[in-house]
């Protein structure tokens, strides 16, 4: 992935400029190898390895629950967020963000950057194999009737139960 590394690094830097609350950005292979990083104060190889481990669990959970291919993973800690986005077929984008980040903006920009990085990585992989880059499949268009929601059953647990996110 050496040829795409400068372009990936440029994308990471542009992303950090668009989302000032980002404290780091890293592109890695799904195997945990660093492709490019802009992660001051954080060991990129360790983050990439942990991302690969978390990705394995998240992919299995998504598959087992029938949610389809994994698109993103979000972890919230006391001091901020770790967000991982699919980046093509063989890479992921991991972002580190402060707790005060606008999560909607984080997702919007993370998804866009992940798509761009995925294009770069997939194109380089296709060039290396001598094959033309595969075109991304278009999302299925909705036809027929609209989905309807069913009414939820009443909760059976105590109403005073608290979680760690309650204040």
PDB file of C-alpha atoms in Angstrom:
ATOM      1  CA  UNK A   1       0.000   0.000   0.000  1.00  0.00           C
ATOM      2  CA  UNK A   2       3.033   2.269  -0.215  1.00  0.00           C
ATOM      3  CA  UNK A   3       1.875   4.111  -3.345  1.00  0.00           C
ATOM      4  CA  UNK A   4      -1.448   5.178  -1.799  1.00  0.00           C
ATOM      5  CA  UNK A   5       0.047   6.143   1.580  1.00  0.00           C
ATOM      6  CA  UNK A   6       0.641   9.865   0.797  1.00  0.00           C
ATOM      7  CA  UNK A   7      -2.896  10.255  -0.546  1.00  0.00           C
ATOM      8  CA  UNK A   8      -4.360   8.436   2.469  1.00  0.00           C
ATOM      9  CA  UNK A   9      -2.335  10.622   4.829  1.00  0.00           C
ATOM     10  CA  UNK A  10      -3.594  13.743   3.006  1.00  0.00           C
ATOM     11  CA  UNK A  11      -7.169  12.504   3.468  1.00  0.00           C
ATOM     12  CA  UNK A  12      -6.550  11.939   7.192  1.00  0.00           C
ATOM     13  CA  UNK A  13      -5.176  15.460   7.580  1.00  0.00           C
ATOM     14  CA  UNK A  14      -8.083  17.007   5.673  1.00  0.00           C
ATOM     15  CA  UNK A  15     -10.473  15.053   7.870  1.00  0.00           C
ATOM     16  CA  UNK A  16      -8.798  16.352  11.029  1.00  0.00           C
ATOM     17  CA  UNK A  17      -9.114  19.897   9.652  1.00  0.00           C
ATOM     18  CA  UNK A  18     -12.851  19.399   8.992  1.00  0.00           C
ATOM     19  CA  UNK A  19     -13.485  17.960  12.468  1.00  0.00           C
ATOM     20  CA  UNK A  20     -11.338  19.929  14.935  1.00  0.00           C
ATOM     21  CA  UNK A  21     -12.316  17.699  17.873  1.00  0.00           C
ATOM     22  CA  UNK A  22     -10.473  14.745  16.325  1.00  0.00           C
ATOM     23  CA  UNK A  23      -7.362  13.833  18.276  1.00  0.00           C
ATOM     24  CA  UNK A  24      -6.190  11.158  15.873  1.00  0.00           C
ATOM     25  CA  UNK A  25      -6.939   9.342  12.628  1.00  0.00           C
ATOM     26  CA  UNK A  26      -5.593   6.037  11.378  1.00  0.00           C
ATOM     27  CA  UNK A  27      -6.124   3.927   8.278  1.00  0.00           C
ATOM     28  CA  UNK A  28      -5.308   0.251   8.645  1.00  0.00           C
ATOM     29  CA  UNK A  29      -5.839  -3.051   6.924  1.00  0.00           C
ATOM     30  CA  UNK A  30      -8.505  -5.297   8.388  1.00  0.00           C
ATOM     31  CA  UNK A  31      -5.569  -7.475   9.531  1.00  0.00           C
ATOM     32  CA  UNK A  32      -4.291  -4.671  11.771  1.00  0.00           C
ATOM     33  CA  UNK A  33      -1.438  -3.285   9.667  1.00  0.00           C
ATOM     34  CA  UNK A  34      -1.043   0.506   9.633  1.00  0.00           C
ATOM     35  CA  UNK A  35      -1.499   2.062   6.185  1.00  0.00           C
ATOM     36  CA  UNK A  36      -1.214   5.709   7.285  1.00  0.00           C
ATOM     37  CA  UNK A  37      -1.746   7.591  10.519  1.00  0.00           C
ATOM     38  CA  UNK A  38      -2.012  11.021  12.086  1.00  0.00           C
ATOM     39  CA  UNK A  39      -2.160  10.026  15.747  1.00  0.00           C
ATOM     40  CA  UNK A  40       0.014  12.264  17.923  1.00  0.00           C
ATOM     41  CA  UNK A  41       0.621  10.755  21.339  1.00  0.00           C
ATOM     42  CA  UNK A  42      -0.891   7.370  20.431  1.00  0.00           C
ATOM     43  CA  UNK A  43       0.966   4.255  19.274  1.00  0.00           C
ATOM     44  CA  UNK A  44      -0.530   3.590  15.790  1.00  0.00           C
ATOM     45  CA  UNK A  45       0.490  -0.097  15.638  1.00  0.00           C
ATOM     46  CA  UNK A  46      -1.320  -0.807  18.912  1.00  0.00           C
ATOM     47  CA  UNK A  47      -4.460   1.049  17.794  1.00  0.00           C
ATOM     48  CA  UNK A  48      -4.434  -0.821  14.462  1.00  0.00           C
ATOM     49  CA  UNK A  49      -4.067  -4.184  16.208  1.00  0.00           C
ATOM     50  CA  UNK A  50      -6.860  -3.409  18.675  1.00  0.00           C
ATOM     51  CA  UNK A  51      -9.042  -2.171  15.818  1.00  0.00           C
ATOM     52  CA  UNK A  52      -8.589  -5.499  14.020  1.00  0.00           C
ATOM     53  CA  UNK A  53      -9.556  -7.383  17.187  1.00  0.00           C
ATOM     54  CA  UNK A  54     -12.636  -5.221  17.845  1.00  0.00           C
ATOM     55  CA  UNK A  55     -13.566  -5.448  14.175  1.00  0.00           C
ATOM     56  CA  UNK A  56     -13.556  -9.252  14.339  1.00  0.00           C
ATOM     57  CA  UNK A  57     -16.018  -9.237  17.239  1.00  0.00           C
ATOM     58  CA  UNK A  58     -18.202  -6.536  15.660  1.00  0.00           C
ATOM     59  CA  UNK A  59     -18.369  -8.386  12.319  1.00  0.00           C
ATOM     60  CA  UNK A  60     -19.446 -11.576  14.087  1.00  0.00           C
ATOM     61  CA  UNK A  61     -22.087  -9.703  16.096  1.00  0.00           C
ATOM     62  CA  UNK A  62     -23.438  -7.984  12.988  1.00  0.00           C
ATOM     63  CA  UNK A  63     -23.617 -11.308  11.150  1.00  0.00           C
ATOM     64  CA  UNK A  64     -25.203 -13.230  14.030  1.00  0.00           C
ATOM     65  CA  UNK A  65     -27.900 -10.630  14.549  1.00  0.00           C
ATOM     66  CA  UNK A  66     -28.754 -10.419  10.851  1.00  0.00           C
ATOM     67  CA  UNK A  67     -27.678  -6.783  10.469  1.00  0.00           C
ATOM     68  CA  UNK A  68     -25.585  -7.419   7.340  1.00  0.00           C
ATOM     69  CA  UNK A  69     -22.073  -6.258   6.559  1.00  0.00           C
ATOM     70  CA  UNK A  70     -20.428  -4.130   9.220  1.00  0.00           C
ATOM     71  CA  UNK A  71     -20.290  -0.432   8.338  1.00  0.00           C
ATOM     72  CA  UNK A  72     -19.041   1.187  11.534  1.00  0.00           C
ATOM     73  CA  UNK A  73     -18.228   0.674  15.175  1.00  0.00           C
ATOM     74  CA  UNK A  74     -18.483   3.362  17.863  1.00  0.00           C
ATOM     75  CA  UNK A  75     -16.973   3.148  21.341  1.00  0.00           C
ATOM     76  CA  UNK A  76     -17.601   5.902  23.863  1.00  0.00           C
ATOM     77  CA  UNK A  77     -15.298   6.330  26.815  1.00  0.00           C
ATOM     78  CA  UNK A  78     -15.292   8.862  29.615  1.00  0.00           C
ATOM     79  CA  UNK A  79     -12.863  11.077  27.705  1.00  0.00           C
ATOM     80  CA  UNK A  80     -14.102  10.626  24.156  1.00  0.00           C
ATOM     81  CA  UNK A  81     -14.868   8.350  21.234  1.00  0.00           C
ATOM     82  CA  UNK A  82     -13.181   5.729  19.102  1.00  0.00           C
ATOM     83  CA  UNK A  83     -15.025   5.326  15.801  1.00  0.00           C
ATOM     84  CA  UNK A  84     -14.140   2.763  13.145  1.00  0.00           C
ATOM     85  CA  UNK A  85     -15.550   2.887   9.617  1.00  0.00           C
ATOM     86  CA  UNK A  86     -15.325   0.423   6.748  1.00  0.00           C
ATOM     87  CA  UNK A  87     -12.920   1.689   4.085  1.00  0.00           C
ATOM     88  CA  UNK A  88     -13.352  -0.423   1.007  1.00  0.00           C
ATOM     89  CA  UNK A  89     -12.955  -4.198   1.054  1.00  0.00           C
ATOM     90  CA  UNK A  90      -9.676  -4.517   2.942  1.00  0.00           C
ATOM     91  CA  UNK A  91      -9.220  -1.430   5.110  1.00  0.00           C
ATOM     92  CA  UNK A  92     -10.742   0.496   7.998  1.00  0.00           C
ATOM     93  CA  UNK A  93     -10.574   4.062   9.221  1.00  0.00           C
ATOM     94  CA  UNK A  94     -10.294   4.604  12.982  1.00  0.00           C
ATOM     95  CA  UNK A  95     -10.908   8.049  14.450  1.00  0.00           C
ATOM     96  CA  UNK A  96     -10.198   9.281  17.968  1.00  0.00           C
ATOM     97  CA  UNK A  97     -12.335  12.195  19.110  1.00  0.00           C
ATOM     98  CA  UNK A  98     -12.882  14.342  22.157  1.00  0.00           C
ATOM     99  CA  UNK A  99     -16.018  13.802  24.227  1.00  0.00           C
ATOM    100  CA  UNK A 100     -17.447  17.140  23.012  1.00  0.00           C
ATOM    101  CA  UNK A 101     -17.413  16.122  19.319  1.00  0.00           C
ATOM    102  CA  UNK A 102     -20.681  16.353  17.408  1.00  0.00           C
ATOM    103  CA  UNK A 103     -21.258  12.626  16.828  1.00  0.00           C
ATOM    104  CA  UNK A 104     -23.431  13.249  13.765  1.00  0.00           C
ATOM    105  CA  UNK A 105     -20.639  15.273  12.175  1.00  0.00           C
ATOM    106  CA  UNK A 106     -18.120  12.599  13.192  1.00  0.00           C
ATOM    107  CA  UNK A 107     -20.189   9.955  11.398  1.00  0.00           C
ATOM    108  CA  UNK A 108     -20.769  12.108   8.316  1.00  0.00           C
ATOM    109  CA  UNK A 109     -17.117  12.983   7.854  1.00  0.00           C
ATOM    110  CA  UNK A 110     -15.876   9.537   8.932  1.00  0.00           C
ATOM    111  CA  UNK A 111     -18.086   7.791   6.394  1.00  0.00           C
ATOM    112  CA  UNK A 112     -16.988  10.133   3.602  1.00  0.00           C
ATOM    113  CA  UNK A 113     -13.306   9.747   4.437  1.00  0.00           C
ATOM    114  CA  UNK A 114     -13.706   5.977   4.787  1.00  0.00           C
ATOM    115  CA  UNK A 115     -15.249   5.793   1.314  1.00  0.00           C
ATOM    116  CA  UNK A 116     -12.411   7.869  -0.179  1.00  0.00           C
ATOM    117  CA  UNK A 117      -9.716   5.821   1.561  1.00  0.00           C
ATOM    118  CA  UNK A 118     -11.475   2.644   0.461  1.00  0.00           C
ATOM    119  CA  UNK A 119     -11.341   3.829  -3.160  1.00  0.00           C
ATOM    120  CA  UNK A 120      -7.598   4.500  -2.852  1.00  0.00           C
ATOM    121  CA  UNK A 121      -6.801   1.180  -1.190  1.00  0.00           C
ATOM    122  CA  UNK A 122      -9.033  -0.896  -3.465  1.00  0.00           C
ATOM    123  CA  UNK A 123      -7.637   0.799  -6.592  1.00  0.00           C
ATOM    124  CA  UNK A 124      -4.073   0.074  -5.486  1.00  0.00           C
ATOM    125  CA  UNK A 125      -4.957  -3.548  -4.688  1.00  0.00           C
ATOM    126  CA  UNK A 126      -6.538  -3.900  -8.132  1.00  0.00           C
ATOM    127  CA  UNK A 127      -3.451  -2.379  -9.795  1.00  0.00           C
ATOM    128  CA  UNK A 128      -1.187  -4.759  -7.879  1.00  0.00           C
ATOM    129  CA  UNK A 129      -3.223  -7.781  -8.965  1.00  0.00           C
ATOM    130  CA  UNK A 130      -3.461  -6.566 -12.569  1.00  0.00           C
ATOM    131  CA  UNK A 131      -7.249  -6.554 -12.481  1.00  0.00           C
ATOM    132  CA  UNK A 132      -9.542  -3.619 -13.155  1.00  0.00           C
ATOM    133  CA  UNK A 133     -10.940  -2.104  -9.969  1.00  0.00           C
ATOM    134  CA  UNK A 134     -14.308  -3.547  -9.063  1.00  0.00           C
ATOM    135  CA  UNK A 135     -17.131  -1.048  -9.189  1.00  0.00           C
ATOM    136  CA  UNK A 136     -19.112  -0.671  -6.041  1.00  0.00           C
ATOM    137  CA  UNK A 137     -22.559  -2.157  -6.266  1.00  0.00           C
ATOM    138  CA  UNK A 138     -25.351   0.350  -6.290  1.00  0.00           C
ATOM    139  CA  UNK A 139     -27.625   0.183  -3.270  1.00  0.00           C
ATOM    140  CA  UNK A 140     -30.883  -1.593  -3.924  1.00  0.00           C
ATOM    141  CA  UNK A 141     -33.712   0.763  -4.646  1.00  0.00           C
ATOM    142  CA  UNK A 142     -36.821   0.408  -2.549  1.00  0.00           C
ATOM    143  CA  UNK A 143     -39.922  -0.762  -4.281  1.00  0.00           C
ATOM    144  CA  UNK A 144     -43.253  -1.929  -3.033  1.00  0.00           C
ATOM    145  CA  UNK A 145     -44.853  -1.027   0.254  1.00  0.00           C
ATOM    146  CA  UNK A 146     -43.212   0.993   2.971  1.00  0.00           C
ATOM    147  CA  UNK A 147     -42.072  -0.733   6.143  1.00  0.00           C
ATOM    148  CA  UNK A 148     -44.269  -0.249   9.143  1.00  0.00           C
ATOM    149  CA  UNK A 149     -43.253  -0.378  12.772  1.00  0.00           C
ATOM    150  CA  UNK A 150     -44.945  -2.595  15.267  1.00  0.00           C
ATOM    151  CA  UNK A 151     -45.880  -1.454  18.737  1.00  0.00           C
ATOM    152  CA  UNK A 152     -43.373  -2.436  21.391  1.00  0.00           C
ATOM    153  CA  UNK A 153     -44.425  -4.616  24.280  1.00  0.00           C
ATOM    154  CA  UNK A 154     -44.406  -2.953  27.691  1.00  0.00           C
ATOM    155  CA  UNK A 155     -41.189  -3.221  29.674  1.00  0.00           C
ATOM    156  CA  UNK A 156     -41.142  -5.947  32.262  1.00  0.00           C
ATOM    157  CA  UNK A 157     -38.153  -4.666  34.230  1.00  0.00           C
ATOM    158  CA  UNK A 158     -38.339  -2.293  37.144  1.00  0.00           C
ATOM    159  CA  UNK A 159     -38.816   1.318  36.116  1.00  0.00           C
ATOM    160  CA  UNK A 160     -36.120   2.545  38.486  1.00  0.00           C
ATOM    161  CA  UNK A 161     -33.350   0.473  36.865  1.00  0.00           C
ATOM    162  CA  UNK A 162     -30.378   2.625  35.935  1.00  0.00           C
ATOM    163  CA  UNK A 163     -27.539   2.227  33.503  1.00  0.00           C
ATOM    164  CA  UNK A 164     -24.091   3.728  33.602  1.00  0.00           C
ATOM    165  CA  UNK A 165     -25.228   6.357  31.093  1.00  0.00           C
ATOM    166  CA  UNK A 166     -28.001   7.655  33.357  1.00  0.00           C
ATOM    167  CA  UNK A 167     -27.136  10.716  35.374  1.00  0.00           C
TER     168      UNK A 167
END
